[in-house]
Amino acid sequence: MGSNAETRRSGCPISCSLDLLGDKWSLLIVRDMVMLRKHYFKEFLASAEGIATNILTDRLNRLEGSGIISKQPDPENRRQIVYTLTEKGVALIPVLVELMSWGKIYAGTTSVDRDKARRMQQDRRYKQRVIRELTEGCTSTPGRS
Amino acid sequence: MGSNAETRRSGCPISCSLDLLGDKWSLLIVRDMVMLRKHYFKEFLASAEGIATNILTDRLNRLEGSGIISKQPDPENRRQIVYTLTEKGVALIPVLVELMSWGKIYAGTTSVDRDKARRMQQDRRYKQRVIRELTEGCTSTPGRS
DNA sequence: CTCCACCACTTGCAAAAAGCAAGTGGTGGG
DNA sequence: CCCACCACTTGCTTTTTGCAAGTGGTGGAG
């Protein structure tokens, strides 16, 4: 299940991105790493959306295979594996932020978030600050739970 | 196949967005409308990625069901249907632009595009101009064959 | 050392979705 | 009336997802 035979449907960069990320789980894992600072299998498993273990394994392998994340044995606890974002993965933060912004306004439930999101859409500097903060948080060392 | 029983996996706005758009085709249809100015079933069908007719029908119905696109009979030719983006759909342009930018740098093939994309990542004004131009092109009337 | 909890997976199977090719009803021009 | 064309349907096979149970490897407690 976890093998890697990615075939590109076309040369279009959007299509290429979707070939790697176009499903319901891959970007959620990246979200977990970026927004919730998760680094461990069991942490992803505990997320609200309820991913199954076999799907999680598969997605982690694919994301590693396409160079978005890297997996290493945890130096502090050799029983577990640390998943971290690569530069390629960190570069997905703007995508995540736009998806979040859109979702808050157009796919969400609460109106509080909506207003905050609308503000972010108009105030580009604010958005840039959010992206920068998230990026810095990801390029620094984990710092653990 | 085209019914609408979207269940939300969680309240997270990113998750909500992916509930609506998290597959390999939905955003490609939006791309066709935004970037390639396509408005007709047969046009989407002719895209390089090669979507099947039943999948296309399903995605168009879902996108309509979630208010991202609207379908109307073509006033100029009653044999065909015009698909247009709603405000909610137009608001996806930034997501598309980020996906394109990321794809060009990290998932693409050519290095020419890569350089242009890197420039866009550094020059925020340029990116904003791209987004504005695309948005304007979408909110104006089709003007087609 | 043994035992045991815990970790990241596997495996097996059923259900859902995608993909393919062929067919269908409605429309308008010739 | 006929025919080409449009946006779909339908039937079928293949692939992916989802769920539950199981597995091998590790390290700490006793």
PDB file of C-alpha atoms (C1' of nucleotides) in Angstrom, chain C residues 4-28:
ATOM      1  C1'  DC C   4       4.599  -6.061  29.968  1.00  0.00           C
ATOM      2  C1'  DA C   5       2.967  -1.791  28.190  1.00  0.00           C
ATOM      3  C1'  DC C   6       3.588   0.918  24.220  1.00  0.00           C
ATOM      4  C1'  DC C   7       4.971   2.183  19.830  1.00  0.00           C
ATOM      5  C1'  DA C   8       4.547   2.272  14.808  1.00  0.00           C
ATOM      6  C1'  DC C   9       2.849  -0.264  11.781  1.00  0.00           C
ATOM      7  C1'  DT C  10       0.306  -4.829   9.007  1.00  0.00           C
ATOM      8  C1'  DT C  11      -3.276  -7.611   7.581  1.00  0.00           C
ATOM      9  C1'  DG C  12      -7.847  -8.991   6.103  1.00  0.00           C
ATOM     10  C1'  DC C  13     -12.003  -7.807   4.662  1.00  0.00           C
ATOM     11  C1'  DA C  14     -16.107  -4.908   3.437  1.00  0.00           C
ATOM     12  C1'  DA C  15     -17.678  -0.569   1.555  1.00  0.00           C
ATOM     13  C1'  DA C  16     -17.061   3.399  -1.196  1.00  0.00           C
ATOM     14  C1'  DA C  17     -15.126   5.878  -4.913  1.00  0.00           C
ATOM     15  C1'  DA C  18     -12.730   6.228  -9.379  1.00  0.00           C
ATOM     16  C1'  DG C  19     -12.145   4.928 -14.036  1.00  0.00           C
ATOM     17  C1'  DC C  20     -13.660   3.224 -18.529  1.00  0.00           C
ATOM     18  C1'  DA C  21     -16.705   2.552 -22.395  1.00  0.00           C
ATOM     19  C1'  DA C  22     -20.994   2.546 -24.240  1.00  0.00           C
ATOM     20  C1'  DG C  23     -25.608   4.339 -24.237  1.00  0.00           C
ATOM     21  C1'  DT C  24     -29.470   7.998 -23.634  1.00  0.00           C
ATOM     22  C1'  DG C  25     -32.770  11.935 -23.839  1.00  0.00           C
ATOM     23  C1'  DG C  26     -33.281  16.594 -25.122  1.00  0.00           C
ATOM     24  C1'  DT C  27     -32.249  20.436 -28.494  1.00  0.00           C
ATOM     25  C1'  DG C  28     -31.711  23.072 -32.539  1.00  0.00           C
TER      26       DG C  28
END
